[in-house]
Coordinates of C-alpha atoms in Angstrom, one line a residue:
X1 CA 0.0 0.0 0.0
X2 CA 1.4 3.4 -1.0
X3 CA 1.6 6.1 1.7
X4 CA 2.7 9.7 1.5
X5 CA 6.2 10.4 2.8
X6 CA 6.6 12.5 5.9
X7 CA 8.8 14.7 3.8
X8 CA 10.8 14.7 0.6
X9 CA 14.2 16.5 0.3
X10 CA 16.3 17.1 3.3
X11 CA 15.9 16.7 7.1
X12 CA 18.6 17.7 9.6
X13 CA 19.5 15.2 12.3
X14 CA 20.1 18.0 14.8
X15 CA 22.8 17.9 17.4
X16 CA 21.9 18.6 21.1
X17 CA 23.9 21.6 22.4
X18 CA 25.2 21.6 26.0
X19 CA 26.6 24.3 28.2
X20 CA 30.1 23.9 29.8
X21 CA 28.4 22.6 33.0
X22 CA 26.8 19.8 31.0
X23 CA 23.3 21.1 31.0
X24 CA 21.1 21.7 28.0
X25 CA 21.9 24.9 26.1
X26 CA 18.5 26.2 25.2
X27 CA 19.5 29.5 23.5
X28 CA 21.9 27.5 21.3
X29 CA 19.2 25.0 20.5
X30 CA 16.9 27.8 19.4
X31 CA 19.7 29.3 17.2
X32 CA 20.3 26.0 15.5
X33 CA 16.6 25.5 14.8
X34 CA 16.4 29.1 13.5
X35 CA 19.1 28.2 11.0
X36 CA 17.1 25.3 9.8
X37 CA 13.9 27.3 9.4
X38 CA 15.7 30.1 7.6
X39 CA 17.2 27.6 5.2
X40 CA 13.7 26.3 4.4
X41 CA 14.6 22.8 5.5
X42 CA 12.0 20.1 4.7
X43 CA 11.9 18.4 8.1
X44 CA 13.7 18.4 11.4
X45 CA 14.9 15.3 13.3
X46 CA 15.4 15.8 17.1
X47 CA 16.9 13.2 19.4
X48 CA 18.3 11.0 16.6
X49 CA 21.7 9.4 17.3
X50 CA 23.3 12.7 16.3
X51 CA 21.5 14.3 19.2
X52 CA 23.2 12.0 21.9
X53 CA 19.8 10.7 23.1
X54 CA 21.2 7.9 25.2
X55 CA 22.6 10.6 27.6
X56 CA 19.3 12.5 28.0
X57 CA 16.6 12.2 30.7
X58 CA 12.9 12.1 29.8
X59 CA 12.6 15.7 31.1
X60 CA 15.4 16.9 28.8
X61 CA 13.8 15.0 25.9
X62 CA 10.5 16.7 26.6
X63 CA 12.2 20.1 26.8
X64 CA 14.0 19.6 23.5
X65 CA 10.9 18.4 21.7
X66 CA 8.8 21.3 23.0
X67 CA 11.5 23.9 22.0
X68 CA 11.7 22.3 18.5
X69 CA 7.9 22.4 18.0
X70 CA 7.8 26.0 19.3
X71 CA 10.6 27.3 17.1
X72 CA 9.5 25.4 14.0
X73 CA 6.0 26.6 14.5
X74 CA 4.6 24.4 11.8
X75 CA 7.1 25.3 9.1
X76 CA 8.2 21.7 8.7
X77 CA 7.5 18.2 10.2
X78 CA 9.3 17.5 13.5
X79 CA 10.4 13.9 13.7
X80 CA 11.7 12.5 17.0
X81 CA 14.2 9.7 17.5
X82 CA 12.6 7.0 19.7
X83 CA 14.9 4.1 19.3
X84 CA 16.1 2.0 22.2
X85 CA 17.4 -1.5 22.8
X86 CA 14.5 -1.9 25.3
X87 CA 11.2 -2.1 23.5
X88 CA 9.3 -0.8 26.5
X89 CA 11.5 2.3 26.7
X90 CA 11.1 2.9 22.9
X91 CA 7.3 2.7 23.4
X92 CA 7.6 5.4 26.2
X93 CA 9.7 7.6 23.9
X94 CA 7.2 7.2 21.1
X95 CA 4.2 8.0 23.3
X96 CA 6.0 11.1 24.7
X97 CA 6.8 12.3 21.1
X98 CA 3.2 11.8 20.0
X99 CA 1.7 13.4 23.1
X100 CA 3.9 16.5 22.7
X101 CA 2.9 16.9 19.0
X102 CA 5.6 15.4 16.9
X103 CA 4.7 14.4 13.3
X104 CA 6.8 11.3 13.2
X105 CA 9.3 9.0 14.9
X106 CA 12.7 7.7 13.7
X107 CA 13.4 4.3 15.3
X108 CA 16.8 2.8 15.2
X109 CA 17.4 -0.9 15.4
X110 CA 18.2 -2.2 18.9
X111 CA 21.9 -1.9 19.8
X112 CA 24.2 -4.2 21.8
X113 CA 21.7 -6.9 22.7
X114 CA 20.6 -6.7 19.0
X115 CA 17.9 -9.1 17.7
X116 CA 17.1 -11.7 15.1
X117 CA 15.2 -10.4 12.1
X118 CA 12.0 -11.9 13.6
X119 CA 12.7 -10.2 16.9
X120 CA 13.3 -6.9 15.0
X121 CA 10.0 -7.1 13.3
X122 CA 8.2 -7.8 16.6
X123 CA 10.1 -4.9 18.2
X124 CA 8.9 -2.4 15.6
X125 CA 5.4 -3.8 15.5
X126 CA 5.1 -3.6 19.3
X127 CA 6.1 0.1 19.3
X128 CA 3.5 0.8 16.5
X129 CA 0.8 -1.2 18.3
X130 CA 1.3 0.9 21.4
X131 CA 1.7 4.2 19.6
X132 CA 0.4 5.1 16.1
X133 CA 3.0 7.8 15.5
X134 CA 4.3 7.3 11.9
X135 CA 7.6 5.5 11.9
X136 CA 10.8 5.9 9.8
X137 CA 12.9 2.8 10.4
X138 CA 16.6 3.5 10.9
X139 CA 19.3 1.1 9.6
X140 CA 22.8 1.9 10.8
X141 CA 24.6 -1.4 11.5
X142 CA 27.9 0.4 12.0
X143 CA 26.5 1.9 15.2
X144 CA 24.1 -0.8 16.4
X145 CA 25.9 -4.0 15.4
X146 CA 22.9 -5.3 13.5
X147 CA 21.0 -4.3 10.3
X148 CA 17.7 -4.5 8.6
X149 CA 17.7 -6.9 5.7
X150 CA 16.0 -6.2 2.5
X151 CA 13.5 -9.0 3.2
X152 CA 12.7 -7.5 6.6
X153 CA 12.3 -4.0 5.1
X154 CA 9.9 -5.5 2.6
X155 CA 7.8 -7.2 5.3
X156 CA 7.7 -4.1 7.5
X157 CA 6.7 -1.8 4.7
X158 CA 3.3 -3.6 4.7
X159 CA 2.6 -2.2 8.1
X160 CA 0.5 1.0 7.8
X161 CA 2.6 2.7 10.5
X162 CA 5.9 2.3 8.7
X163 CA 6.3 5.2 6.3
X164 CA 10.0 5.2 5.6
X165 CA 13.5 3.9 6.1
X166 CA 16.7 5.9 6.9
X167 CA 19.4 3.8 5.1
X168 CA 22.8 4.4 6.7
X169 CA 24.6 1.1 6.1
X170 CA 26.8 2.7 3.4
X171 CA 25.9 -0.3 1.3
X172 CA 24.4 1.0 -2.0
X173 CA 23.6 -2.5 -3.1
X174 CA 21.4 -3.1 -0.1
X175 CA 19.7 0.2 -0.7
X176 CA 19.0 -0.8 -4.3
X177 CA 17.6 -4.1 -3.2
X178 CA 15.3 -2.5 -0.6
X179 CA 14.1 0.0 -3.2
X180 CA 13.5 -2.8 -5.7
X181 CA 11.6 -5.1 -3.2
X182 CA 9.4 -2.3 -1.8
X183 CA 8.6 -0.7 -5.2
X184 CA 7.9 2.8 -3.9
X185 CA 5.8 1.6 -0.9
X186 CA 8.7 2.4 1.5
X187 CA 10.1 5.9 1.3
X188 CA 13.9 5.6 1.6
X189 CA 16.1 8.4 2.9
X190 CA 19.9 8.5 2.6
X191 CA 21.6 8.5 5.9
X192 CA 25.1 8.9 4.6
X193 CA 26.0 12.4 3.4
X194 CA 28.6 11.1 0.9
X195 CA 25.9 9.0 -0.8
X196 CA 23.0 11.4 -1.2
X197 CA 23.3 11.6 -5.0
X198 CA 23.8 7.8 -5.6
X199 CA 20.9 6.8 -3.4
X200 CA 18.6 9.4 -4.7
X201 CA 19.5 8.5 -8.2
X202 CA 18.3 5.0 -7.4
X203 CA 15.0 6.2 -6.0
X204 CA 15.5 7.5 -2.4
X205 CA 13.2 10.5 -1.8
X206 CA 15.6 12.5 0.4
X207 CA 18.3 12.6 3.1
X208 CA 18.5 12.7 6.8
X209 CA 21.7 14.6 7.2
X210 CA 24.4 15.5 9.7
X211 CA 26.1 17.9 7.2
X212 CA 23.0 20.1 7.1
X213 CA 23.7 21.1 10.7
X214 CA 26.5 23.2 9.2
X215 CA 25.2 23.9 5.7
X216 CA 21.5 23.5 5.7
X217 CA 20.7 25.5 2.6
X218 CA 23.4 23.8 0.5
X219 CA 22.5 20.3 1.6
X220 CA 18.8 20.9 0.9
X221 CA 19.8 22.2 -2.5
X222 CA 21.6 19.0 -3.3
X223 CA 18.6 16.9 -2.4
X224 CA 16.2 19.1 -4.5
X225 CA 18.6 19.0 -7.5
X226 CA 18.3 15.2 -7.2
X227 CA 14.5 15.3 -7.0
X228 CA 14.3 17.6 -10.0
X229 CA 16.5 15.5 -12.1
X230 CA 19.2 18.2 -12.4
X231 CA 22.0 15.6 -12.5
X232 CA 24.9 17.9 -13.4
X233 CA 23.9 20.4 -10.6
X234 CA 23.6 17.5 -8.1
X235 CA 27.0 16.1 -9.1
X236 CA 28.7 19.4 -8.7
X237 CA 27.1 20.0 -5.3
X238 CA 27.9 16.5 -4.0
X239 CA 31.6 16.8 -5.1
X240 CA 31.9 20.3 -3.6
X241 CA 30.6 19.2 -0.3
X242 CA 32.7 16.0 -0.1
X243 CA 35.8 17.5 1.7
X244 CA 33.6 18.8 4.5
X245 CA 31.6 15.6 4.7
X246 CA 34.9 13.7 5.1
X247 CA 36.0 16.1 7.8
X248 CA 32.7 15.8 9.6
X249 CA 33.1 12.0 9.9
X250 CA 36.8 11.9 10.7
X251 CA 35.8 10.7 14.2
X252 CA 32.5 9.3 15.5
X253 CA 29.6 11.6 15.0
X254 CA 28.5 14.0 16.4
X255 CA 32.1 14.8 17.7
X256 CA 33.3 16.6 14.5
X257 CA 30.0 18.4 13.7
X258 CA 29.9 19.8 17.2
X259 CA 33.5 21.0 16.8
X260 CA 32.5 22.7 13.5
X261 CA 29.5 24.5 15.0
X262 CA 31.7 25.6 17.9
X263 CA 34.3 27.0 15.5
X264 CA 31.5 28.8 13.8
X265 CA 30.6 30.4 17.1
X266 CA 27.1 28.8 17.3
X267 CA 27.5 26.3 20.2
X268 CA 29.9 25.4 22.9
X269 CA 32.1 22.4 22.0
X270 CA 30.5 20.2 24.7
X271 CA 29.5 16.5 24.6
X272 CA 28.4 14.1 27.2
X273 CA 30.6 11.2 28.1
X274 CA 31.6 8.8 26.7
X275 CA 32.0 11.2 23.8
X276 CA 34.9 13.7 24.0
X277 CA 35.9 16.7 21.9
X278 CA 37.5 16.3 18.5
X279 CA 41.2 15.3 18.6
X280 CA 44.2 16.3 16.5
X281 CA 45.0 16.1 13.6
X282 CA 41.2 16.0 12.8
X283 CA 40.5 19.3 14.5
X284 CA 43.1 21.2 12.4
X285 CA 41.9 19.5 9.2
X286 CA 38.3 20.4 10.0
X287 CA 39.2 24.1 10.7
X288 CA 41.2 24.3 7.4
X289 CA 38.3 22.8 5.5
X290 CA 35.8 25.3 7.0
X291 CA 38.2 28.1 6.2
X292 CA 38.7 26.9 2.6
X293 CA 35.0 26.8 2.1
X294 CA 34.6 30.3 3.6
X295 CA 32.3 29.1 6.3
X296 CA 34.1 30.6 9.3
X297 CA 34.3 34.0 7.6
X298 CA 30.6 34.0 6.7
X299 CA 29.4 33.2 10.3
X300 CA 28.8 36.3 12.4
X301 CA 26.9 34.6 15.2
X302 CA 28.8 34.0 18.4
X303 CA 27.9 32.1 21.5

């Protein structure tokens, strides 16, 4: 059964900014969201893995969701990360997001304890049976230690609550098989910034991006060039963005993107343990890349 996507184009997997004392930096969060709104972003993802959700309390999650909805003010769908390796906890996250007014949820596969594919199906169905918030599945085996197979994606896409899949395995062949098996019934989003053009050329309807924390307008333009069939424009955009993409993934995300936003004067370079600030030589490389692209010079906002 064909369903409408929650969005097409580009959604930002937003970072969660902290103050030096480790508490939530609400003014910086509002600045970040304002950047996304100003860029005309197609959707906003809060509390995805880029947002360090495993380190946040339920109260902090509620505050972040409320600020997001307030600042977006209906300009774009707000999608909330609800994934957990405890199905009961994922249900509580999903219910919280729905009750606060989010338009969708992004649910990553269980990490560490993992699951069989049968268990994975039961996990997602249990969440949807307890909360009817539309779900984008999230496949990122490099972080979770397990992946969604094409067969499982095909089975899950028959569930009316499953409206999409964020594909971040880095395996273009898997993405192609999922797109082929689901025949447009499952809206696929690229979860790897370096593969936006290839996956959208195969039929993905957009991207859920880390890069767009830093360059929202340019990342959105890349996805819309793909949607419009402007191949040469999309090729040029993807290639131009590649050096920054590589620098933003030189260490585990969101370490580099937080360093970049700090260099730009938008946030404090603060993470919650076990994540720590970007190390050398990656920090110098990132600063040089930002300077080469004129990003540091163009940013007037300061913390």
